[in-house]
Amino acid sequence: MPFDICVLGLGYIGLPTASIFATKGKRVLGVDVVPAVVDTINHGKIHIEEPDLDVLVRAAVQSGNLRAAGTPQPAGAFIIAVPTPFNTAGDGRKTPDLSYVEAAARSLAPVVAAGNLVILESTSPVGTTERVRDWLADELRRAGSPLDATRDLLFAHCPERILPGQMLRELVSNDRIAGGLTPPAAERARQLYATFCTAEIFATDARTAELAKLTENAFRDVNIAFANELSLVCERTGVDVWELIALANRHPRVKILQPGPGVGGHCIAVDPWFIVDAAPEQARLIRTAREVNDAKPHHVIAQVLEAAGKITGGAGNATGGAGKKVTVAALGLAFKANVDDLRESPAVEIVNELAKHTAAGGEKPLQLLAVEPHIRALPAKLAAGGVELAALENALARADIVLLLVDHAAFRAVQPAALAGKTLIDTRGFWHR
Ligand SMILES: NC(=O)c1ccc[n+]([C@@H]2O[C@H](COP(=O)([O-])OP(=O)(O)OC[C@H]3O[C@@H](n4cnc5c(N)ncnc54)[C@H](O)[C@@H]3O)[C@@H](O)[C@H]2O)c1
């Protein structure tokens, strides 16, 4: 008997989605190309960190409704939740990498049947749902299948808005968009998500749904860029940015976000580029916001090098003085508070660049200690660069410079006495707030 749903990609989005459908009585096959992921899930365990996801996956697997496999099998509906990163061309231009979506779409050809619904959940450039249909149509043609993708299958884009750290709650309670290549496809997708979504599900066309998701993240990016730009203006003018924003936000129609060391993650730092790529002449503000946010880590790096230079007596860099290494405790590597997700994280970029920094004489003047309570091992590039993963207390005791990069709740416990005599660079206003 075919499964009710086959979910392709069992990461941060696909795994909770597959599991919640399974706990609502749907028979779900989860598919991932990484055998270790398939194995872990079939044992009722998880390979990513997200509050309560372990309980949900265990319940889904134990109920017999969720199983994982390496290839798709027949199902009534297919949900594609694979990565959509970008490629950087030689000239710096960022273009969407749809290779994972294409591979997933093509992999459906041996198992689809007339009447099936194919949903693209991956955040995608405008027109990708049409391309999913075309890739699948191409694969069906090559296989000599009598199926015609346009006539026999339904396609929709249903983007995901859940926030890491609150995924299970938001999966159920966020409003959703179901954008069909045809109105019946949108309606079928709407009905499917209504299995577990208690909020409103708005039916529209696929292109609007695609651009809606990109727009949401570009809006966030532009607003964060405003705060980040303000932080630079404040530094130049000798104004405390945290106080400034708190005061400006007392205006009844002003709501400025908080600055930080940059913008990371798989979404906000990526998705606006899909708009810029599609409409480069028009998306000028969106591009500039990306550039402002991407420049912020370099500013933080310069701040640390200047502080290190002051400690060793060098002039504006960490090269001078008695040859003593300056120890920097970098608090947090994740792209945001209270998650283990390091993708596109500005904190990782900052620590990596600082660890690579060499002084004029060729020596490395900085010793980098990274404190990240949500991971067990450093990313390979940081480990190779000599960064040490340290416990919070140990790092604070050894540090000359304490660099707060992520406002993890675990760092709330830091007592002022532990910071006495150290140079503090608080990129989040954590201790200020
Ligand atoms: N993580 C988030 O918070 C978030 C939020 C909203 C939207 N999204 C979007 O959702 C999509 C998925 O993101 P994610 O965070 O879950 O990614 P992820 O990297 O955590 O998971 C993707 C999974 O897909 C698997 N995969 C790759 N190719 C495959 C294929 N052909 N068949 C089956 N599996 C395959 C990978 O092995 C991986 O396990 C992306 O487009 C992302 O932009 C993510």
Short mmCIF file of N, CA and C in Angstrom, two decimals, residues 110-234:
data_model
loop_
_atom_site.label_atom_id
_atom_site.label_comp_id
_atom_site.label_asym_id
_atom_site.label_seq_id
_atom_site.Cartn_x
_atom_site.Cartn_y
_atom_site.Cartn_z
N PRO A 110 10.40 7.39 -10.64
CA PRO A 110 10.04 5.97 -10.61
C PRO A 110 8.83 5.65 -9.73
N VAL A 111 8.38 6.60 -8.88
CA VAL A 111 7.36 6.24 -7.89
C VAL A 111 6.07 7.04 -7.99
N VAL A 112 6.04 8.12 -8.79
CA VAL A 112 4.80 8.92 -8.82
C VAL A 112 3.70 8.20 -9.62
N ALA A 113 2.45 8.56 -9.25
CA ALA A 113 1.28 8.00 -9.94
C ALA A 113 0.30 9.13 -10.19
N ALA A 114 -0.61 8.91 -11.13
CA ALA A 114 -1.59 9.94 -11.47
C ALA A 114 -2.35 10.38 -10.21
N GLY A 115 -2.55 11.69 -10.07
CA GLY A 115 -3.29 12.23 -8.93
C GLY A 115 -2.41 12.61 -7.75
N ASN A 116 -1.11 12.26 -7.82
CA ASN A 116 -0.21 12.61 -6.71
C ASN A 116 -0.02 14.11 -6.60
N LEU A 117 0.22 14.55 -5.38
CA LEU A 117 0.52 15.96 -5.09
C LEU A 117 2.01 16.07 -4.77
N VAL A 118 2.71 16.99 -5.44
CA VAL A 118 4.13 17.22 -5.17
C VAL A 118 4.28 18.62 -4.59
N ILE A 119 4.75 18.69 -3.36
CA ILE A 119 4.89 19.99 -2.68
C ILE A 119 6.37 20.33 -2.53
N LEU A 120 6.72 21.51 -2.95
CA LEU A 120 8.07 22.03 -2.72
C LEU A 120 8.01 22.87 -1.45
N GLU A 121 8.71 22.41 -0.41
CA GLU A 121 8.72 23.19 0.84
C GLU A 121 10.00 24.00 0.98
N SER A 122 11.04 23.59 0.27
CA SER A 122 12.31 24.32 0.33
C SER A 122 12.09 25.76 -0.10
N THR A 123 12.74 26.69 0.58
CA THR A 123 12.68 28.10 0.20
C THR A 123 13.33 28.26 -1.17
N SER A 124 12.61 28.84 -2.11
CA SER A 124 13.07 28.75 -3.50
C SER A 124 12.83 30.04 -4.28
N PRO A 125 13.67 30.31 -5.30
CA PRO A 125 13.44 31.46 -6.17
C PRO A 125 12.11 31.33 -6.92
N VAL A 126 11.59 32.47 -7.36
CA VAL A 126 10.32 32.48 -8.09
C VAL A 126 10.46 31.62 -9.35
N GLY A 127 9.49 30.74 -9.55
CA GLY A 127 9.50 29.88 -10.75
C GLY A 127 10.02 28.48 -10.48
N THR A 128 10.49 28.20 -9.25
CA THR A 128 11.10 26.89 -8.99
C THR A 128 10.07 25.76 -9.01
N THR A 129 8.84 26.04 -8.54
CA THR A 129 7.83 24.96 -8.55
C THR A 129 7.56 24.53 -9.99
N GLU A 130 7.56 25.51 -10.92
CA GLU A 130 7.40 25.15 -12.33
C GLU A 130 8.58 24.29 -12.79
N ARG A 131 9.77 24.63 -12.29
CA ARG A 131 10.95 23.85 -12.70
C ARG A 131 10.89 22.43 -12.11
N VAL A 132 10.36 22.31 -10.90
CA VAL A 132 10.19 20.97 -10.30
C VAL A 132 9.31 20.12 -11.22
N ARG A 133 8.20 20.72 -11.66
CA ARG A 133 7.31 20.01 -12.60
C ARG A 133 8.08 19.62 -13.87
N ASP A 134 8.87 20.57 -14.39
CA ASP A 134 9.57 20.31 -15.66
C ASP A 134 10.67 19.25 -15.50
N TRP A 135 11.39 19.30 -14.36
CA TRP A 135 12.43 18.28 -14.14
C TRP A 135 11.80 16.89 -14.04
N LEU A 136 10.68 16.83 -13.31
CA LEU A 136 10.01 15.54 -13.15
C LEU A 136 9.44 15.08 -14.50
N ALA A 137 8.88 16.01 -15.26
CA ALA A 137 8.33 15.67 -16.59
C ALA A 137 9.44 15.12 -17.47
N ASP A 138 10.60 15.76 -17.41
CA ASP A 138 11.74 15.33 -18.22
C ASP A 138 12.15 13.90 -17.84
N GLU A 139 12.20 13.65 -16.55
CA GLU A 139 12.63 12.33 -16.06
C GLU A 139 11.60 11.26 -16.45
N LEU A 140 10.31 11.61 -16.39
CA LEU A 140 9.25 10.67 -16.77
C LEU A 140 9.35 10.33 -18.25
N ARG A 141 9.61 11.38 -19.05
CA ARG A 141 9.75 11.18 -20.51
C ARG A 141 10.90 10.23 -20.81
N ARG A 142 12.04 10.51 -20.16
CA ARG A 142 13.22 9.66 -20.39
C ARG A 142 12.96 8.20 -20.04
N ALA A 143 12.15 8.02 -18.99
CA ALA A 143 11.85 6.64 -18.54
C ALA A 143 10.75 6.00 -19.37
N GLY A 144 10.21 6.76 -20.33
CA GLY A 144 9.13 6.22 -21.17
C GLY A 144 7.82 6.07 -20.43
N SER A 145 7.64 6.84 -19.36
CA SER A 145 6.41 6.74 -18.57
C SER A 145 5.23 7.34 -19.32
N PRO A 146 4.05 6.75 -19.20
CA PRO A 146 2.86 7.34 -19.83
C PRO A 146 2.36 8.57 -19.07
N LEU A 147 2.91 8.82 -17.86
CA LEU A 147 2.44 9.96 -17.07
C LEU A 147 2.87 11.28 -17.70
N ASP A 148 1.94 12.26 -17.68
CA ASP A 148 2.26 13.61 -18.12
C ASP A 148 2.20 14.48 -16.86
N ALA A 149 3.33 15.08 -16.48
CA ALA A 149 3.39 15.78 -15.19
C ALA A 149 2.34 16.88 -15.10
N THR A 150 2.17 17.66 -16.17
CA THR A 150 1.22 18.78 -16.12
C THR A 150 -0.22 18.27 -16.02
N ARG A 151 -0.53 17.23 -16.77
CA ARG A 151 -1.91 16.73 -16.80
C ARG A 151 -2.24 15.86 -15.58
N ASP A 152 -1.27 15.03 -15.15
CA ASP A 152 -1.60 13.97 -14.19
C ASP A 152 -1.19 14.26 -12.74
N LEU A 153 -0.35 15.27 -12.55
CA LEU A 153 0.15 15.52 -11.18
C LEU A 153 -0.21 16.93 -10.74
N LEU A 154 -0.22 17.12 -9.42
CA LEU A 154 -0.51 18.45 -8.86
C LEU A 154 0.77 18.96 -8.19
N PHE A 155 1.06 20.25 -8.37
CA PHE A 155 2.29 20.82 -7.80
C PHE A 155 1.97 22.07 -6.99
N ALA A 156 2.63 22.20 -5.85
CA ALA A 156 2.40 23.39 -5.01
C ALA A 156 3.69 23.77 -4.29
N HIS A 157 3.77 25.04 -3.94
CA HIS A 157 4.86 25.49 -3.07
C HIS A 157 4.25 25.91 -1.74
N CYS A 158 4.72 25.28 -0.67
CA CYS A 158 4.23 25.61 0.68
C CYS A 158 5.43 25.92 1.55
N PRO A 159 5.83 27.19 1.61
CA PRO A 159 7.05 27.54 2.34
C PRO A 159 6.88 27.36 3.84
N GLU A 160 7.99 27.26 4.51
CA GLU A 160 8.00 27.02 5.96
C GLU A 160 8.53 28.26 6.67
N ARG A 161 7.89 28.62 7.78
CA ARG A 161 8.28 29.83 8.52
C ARG A 161 8.78 29.54 9.92
N ILE A 162 8.92 28.28 10.28
CA ILE A 162 9.19 27.99 11.69
C ILE A 162 10.56 28.49 12.13
N LEU A 163 10.62 28.87 13.40
CA LEU A 163 11.83 29.44 14.00
C LEU A 163 12.57 28.35 14.75
N PRO A 164 13.84 28.12 14.41
CA PRO A 164 14.60 27.13 15.18
C PRO A 164 14.52 27.45 16.67
N GLY A 165 14.39 26.42 17.47
CA GLY A 165 14.24 26.62 18.91
C GLY A 165 12.77 26.60 19.33
N GLN A 166 11.88 26.94 18.38
CA GLN A 166 10.44 26.94 18.70
C GLN A 166 9.68 26.21 17.60
N MET A 167 10.37 25.29 16.93
CA MET A 167 9.82 24.70 15.71
C MET A 167 8.51 23.96 15.96
N LEU A 168 8.47 23.16 17.01
CA LEU A 168 7.30 22.29 17.16
C LEU A 168 6.04 23.10 17.46
N ARG A 169 6.20 24.18 18.22
CA ARG A 169 5.04 25.03 18.51
C ARG A 169 4.62 25.77 17.25
N GLU A 170 5.63 26.35 16.54
CA GLU A 170 5.29 27.18 15.38
C GLU A 170 4.78 26.36 14.19
N LEU A 171 5.22 25.11 14.11
CA LEU A 171 4.76 24.24 13.02
C LEU A 171 3.22 24.16 13.04
N VAL A 172 2.70 24.11 14.24
CA VAL A 172 1.26 23.96 14.41
C VAL A 172 0.54 25.30 14.36
N SER A 173 1.17 26.35 14.92
CA SER A 173 0.42 27.58 15.18
C SER A 173 0.68 28.71 14.18
N ASN A 174 1.69 28.57 13.30
CA ASN A 174 1.92 29.64 12.31
C ASN A 174 0.91 29.56 11.17
N ASP A 175 0.47 30.73 10.70
CA ASP A 175 -0.29 30.76 9.44
C ASP A 175 0.62 30.24 8.33
N ARG A 176 0.02 29.65 7.30
CA ARG A 176 0.81 29.11 6.20
C ARG A 176 0.27 29.62 4.87
N ILE A 177 1.08 29.43 3.83
CA ILE A 177 0.67 29.77 2.47
C ILE A 177 0.76 28.49 1.63
N ALA A 178 -0.28 28.21 0.87
CA ALA A 178 -0.26 27.07 -0.05
C ALA A 178 -0.41 27.62 -1.46
N GLY A 179 0.69 27.61 -2.21
CA GLY A 179 0.67 28.21 -3.55
C GLY A 179 0.70 27.13 -4.61
N GLY A 180 -0.39 26.96 -5.35
CA GLY A 180 -0.47 25.88 -6.33
C GLY A 180 -0.09 26.34 -7.72
N LEU A 181 0.43 25.40 -8.53
CA LEU A 181 0.56 25.71 -9.96
C LEU A 181 -0.83 25.81 -10.57
N THR A 182 -1.80 25.15 -9.92
CA THR A 182 -3.22 25.28 -10.31
C THR A 182 -4.03 25.44 -9.03
N PRO A 183 -5.24 26.01 -9.10
CA PRO A 183 -6.05 26.14 -7.88
C PRO A 183 -6.33 24.79 -7.19
N PRO A 184 -6.63 23.71 -7.94
CA PRO A 184 -6.84 22.43 -7.23
C PRO A 184 -5.59 21.97 -6.47
N ALA A 185 -4.41 22.27 -7.01
CA ALA A 185 -3.18 21.88 -6.32
C ALA A 185 -3.06 22.65 -5.00
N ALA A 186 -3.36 23.97 -5.05
CA ALA A 186 -3.30 24.78 -3.83
C ALA A 186 -4.28 24.24 -2.79
N GLU A 187 -5.46 23.87 -3.23
CA GLU A 187 -6.49 23.39 -2.32
C GLU A 187 -6.09 22.04 -1.70
N ARG A 188 -5.53 21.14 -2.52
CA ARG A 188 -5.08 19.84 -1.97
C ARG A 188 -3.99 20.05 -0.93
N ALA A 189 -3.06 20.98 -1.23
CA ALA A 189 -1.96 21.25 -0.29
C ALA A 189 -2.53 21.86 1.00
N ARG A 190 -3.50 22.76 0.85
CA ARG A 190 -4.11 23.40 2.02
C ARG A 190 -4.73 22.33 2.93
N GLN A 191 -5.46 21.41 2.29
CA GLN A 191 -6.11 20.36 3.08
C GLN A 191 -5.08 19.46 3.78
N LEU A 192 -3.98 19.20 3.10
CA LEU A 192 -2.96 18.32 3.69
C LEU A 192 -2.37 18.95 4.96
N TYR A 193 -1.98 20.24 4.88
CA TYR A 193 -1.38 20.88 6.06
C TYR A 193 -2.39 21.08 7.17
N ALA A 194 -3.69 21.16 6.81
CA ALA A 194 -4.71 21.31 7.85
C ALA A 194 -4.76 20.08 8.76
N THR A 195 -4.07 18.99 8.37
CA THR A 195 -3.96 17.81 9.22
C THR A 195 -3.41 18.19 10.60
N PHE A 196 -2.42 19.10 10.61
CA PHE A 196 -1.83 19.46 11.91
C PHE A 196 -1.81 20.96 12.17
N CYS A 197 -1.96 21.78 11.14
CA CYS A 197 -1.83 23.24 11.32
C CYS A 197 -3.16 23.79 11.84
N THR A 198 -3.11 24.43 12.99
CA THR A 198 -4.35 24.95 13.59
C THR A 198 -4.60 26.41 13.20
N ALA A 199 -3.64 27.02 12.48
CA ALA A 199 -3.78 28.42 12.09
C ALA A 199 -4.40 28.49 10.68
N GLU A 200 -4.40 29.71 10.11
CA GLU A 200 -5.00 29.85 8.78
C GLU A 200 -4.03 29.42 7.69
N ILE A 201 -4.56 28.82 6.65
CA ILE A 201 -3.73 28.41 5.51
C ILE A 201 -4.31 29.11 4.28
N PHE A 202 -3.51 29.98 3.69
CA PHE A 202 -4.01 30.82 2.59
C PHE A 202 -3.61 30.20 1.25
N ALA A 203 -4.58 29.98 0.39
CA ALA A 203 -4.29 29.43 -0.94
C ALA A 203 -3.96 30.57 -1.90
N THR A 204 -2.92 30.36 -2.71
CA THR A 204 -2.55 31.34 -3.73
C THR A 204 -1.84 30.59 -4.86
N ASP A 205 -1.21 31.34 -5.78
CA ASP A 205 -0.46 30.66 -6.83
C ASP A 205 0.99 30.45 -6.37
N ALA A 206 1.69 29.57 -7.06
CA ALA A 206 3.02 29.15 -6.60
C ALA A 206 4.03 30.31 -6.61
N ARG A 207 3.97 31.16 -7.64
CA ARG A 207 4.94 32.26 -7.73
C ARG A 207 4.78 33.23 -6.56
N THR A 208 3.53 33.53 -6.21
CA THR A 208 3.30 34.44 -5.08
C THR A 208 3.81 33.80 -3.79
N ALA A 209 3.57 32.51 -3.65
CA ALA A 209 4.03 31.82 -2.44
C ALA A 209 5.56 31.84 -2.37
N GLU A 210 6.21 31.62 -3.51
CA GLU A 210 7.68 31.62 -3.53
C GLU A 210 8.22 33.00 -3.13
N LEU A 211 7.65 34.04 -3.74
CA LEU A 211 8.16 35.38 -3.44
C LEU A 211 7.76 35.83 -2.03
N ALA A 212 6.63 35.34 -1.53
CA ALA A 212 6.21 35.71 -0.17
C ALA A 212 7.26 35.28 0.85
N LYS A 213 7.71 34.04 0.73
CA LYS A 213 8.72 33.54 1.68
C LYS A 213 10.02 34.35 1.58
N LEU A 214 10.45 34.63 0.36
CA LEU A 214 11.68 35.41 0.18
C LEU A 214 11.51 36.81 0.74
N THR A 215 10.31 37.37 0.53
CA THR A 215 10.01 38.72 1.00
C THR A 215 10.08 38.80 2.52
N GLU A 216 9.55 37.80 3.19
CA GLU A 216 9.56 37.81 4.66
C GLU A 216 10.99 37.89 5.17
N ASN A 217 11.87 37.09 4.59
CA ASN A 217 13.25 37.10 5.08
C ASN A 217 14.02 38.33 4.63
N ALA A 218 13.71 38.85 3.44
CA ALA A 218 14.37 40.09 3.00
C ALA A 218 13.93 41.25 3.89
N PHE A 219 12.68 41.26 4.29
CA PHE A 219 12.18 42.30 5.20
C PHE A 219 12.96 42.28 6.51
N ARG A 220 13.17 41.08 7.05
CA ARG A 220 13.93 40.94 8.30
C ARG A 220 15.36 41.41 8.08
N ASP A 221 15.94 41.02 6.96
CA ASP A 221 17.34 41.35 6.69
C ASP A 221 17.53 42.87 6.58
N VAL A 222 16.62 43.53 5.88
CA VAL A 222 16.72 44.99 5.71
C VAL A 222 16.61 45.67 7.07
N ASN A 223 15.72 45.18 7.91
CA ASN A 223 15.54 45.81 9.23
C ASN A 223 16.74 45.57 10.14
N ILE A 224 17.34 44.39 10.05
CA ILE A 224 18.55 44.13 10.84
C ILE A 224 19.69 44.99 10.30
N ALA A 225 19.75 45.15 8.98
CA ALA A 225 20.80 46.00 8.40
C ALA A 225 20.68 47.43 8.91
N PHE A 226 19.47 47.90 9.09
CA PHE A 226 19.26 49.24 9.63
C PHE A 226 19.90 49.34 11.02
N ALA A 227 19.63 48.33 11.86
CA ALA A 227 20.20 48.34 13.22
C ALA A 227 21.73 48.21 13.16
N ASN A 228 22.23 47.36 12.28
CA ASN A 228 23.68 47.19 12.18
C ASN A 228 24.35 48.47 11.69
N GLU A 229 23.71 49.14 10.73
CA GLU A 229 24.29 50.40 10.25
C GLU A 229 24.29 51.44 11.37
N LEU A 230 23.20 51.46 12.13
CA LEU A 230 23.13 52.39 13.28
C LEU A 230 24.27 52.14 14.26
N SER A 231 24.60 50.86 14.47
CA SER A 231 25.66 50.55 15.44
C SER A 231 26.99 51.16 14.99
N LEU A 232 27.22 51.20 13.67
CA LEU A 232 28.45 51.80 13.15
C LEU A 232 28.40 53.32 13.27
N VAL A 233 27.22 53.89 12.97
CA VAL A 233 27.04 55.34 13.12
C VAL A 233 27.29 55.74 14.58
N CYS A 234 26.77 54.94 15.50
CA CYS A 234 26.93 55.24 16.92
C CYS A 234 28.39 55.17 17.36
#
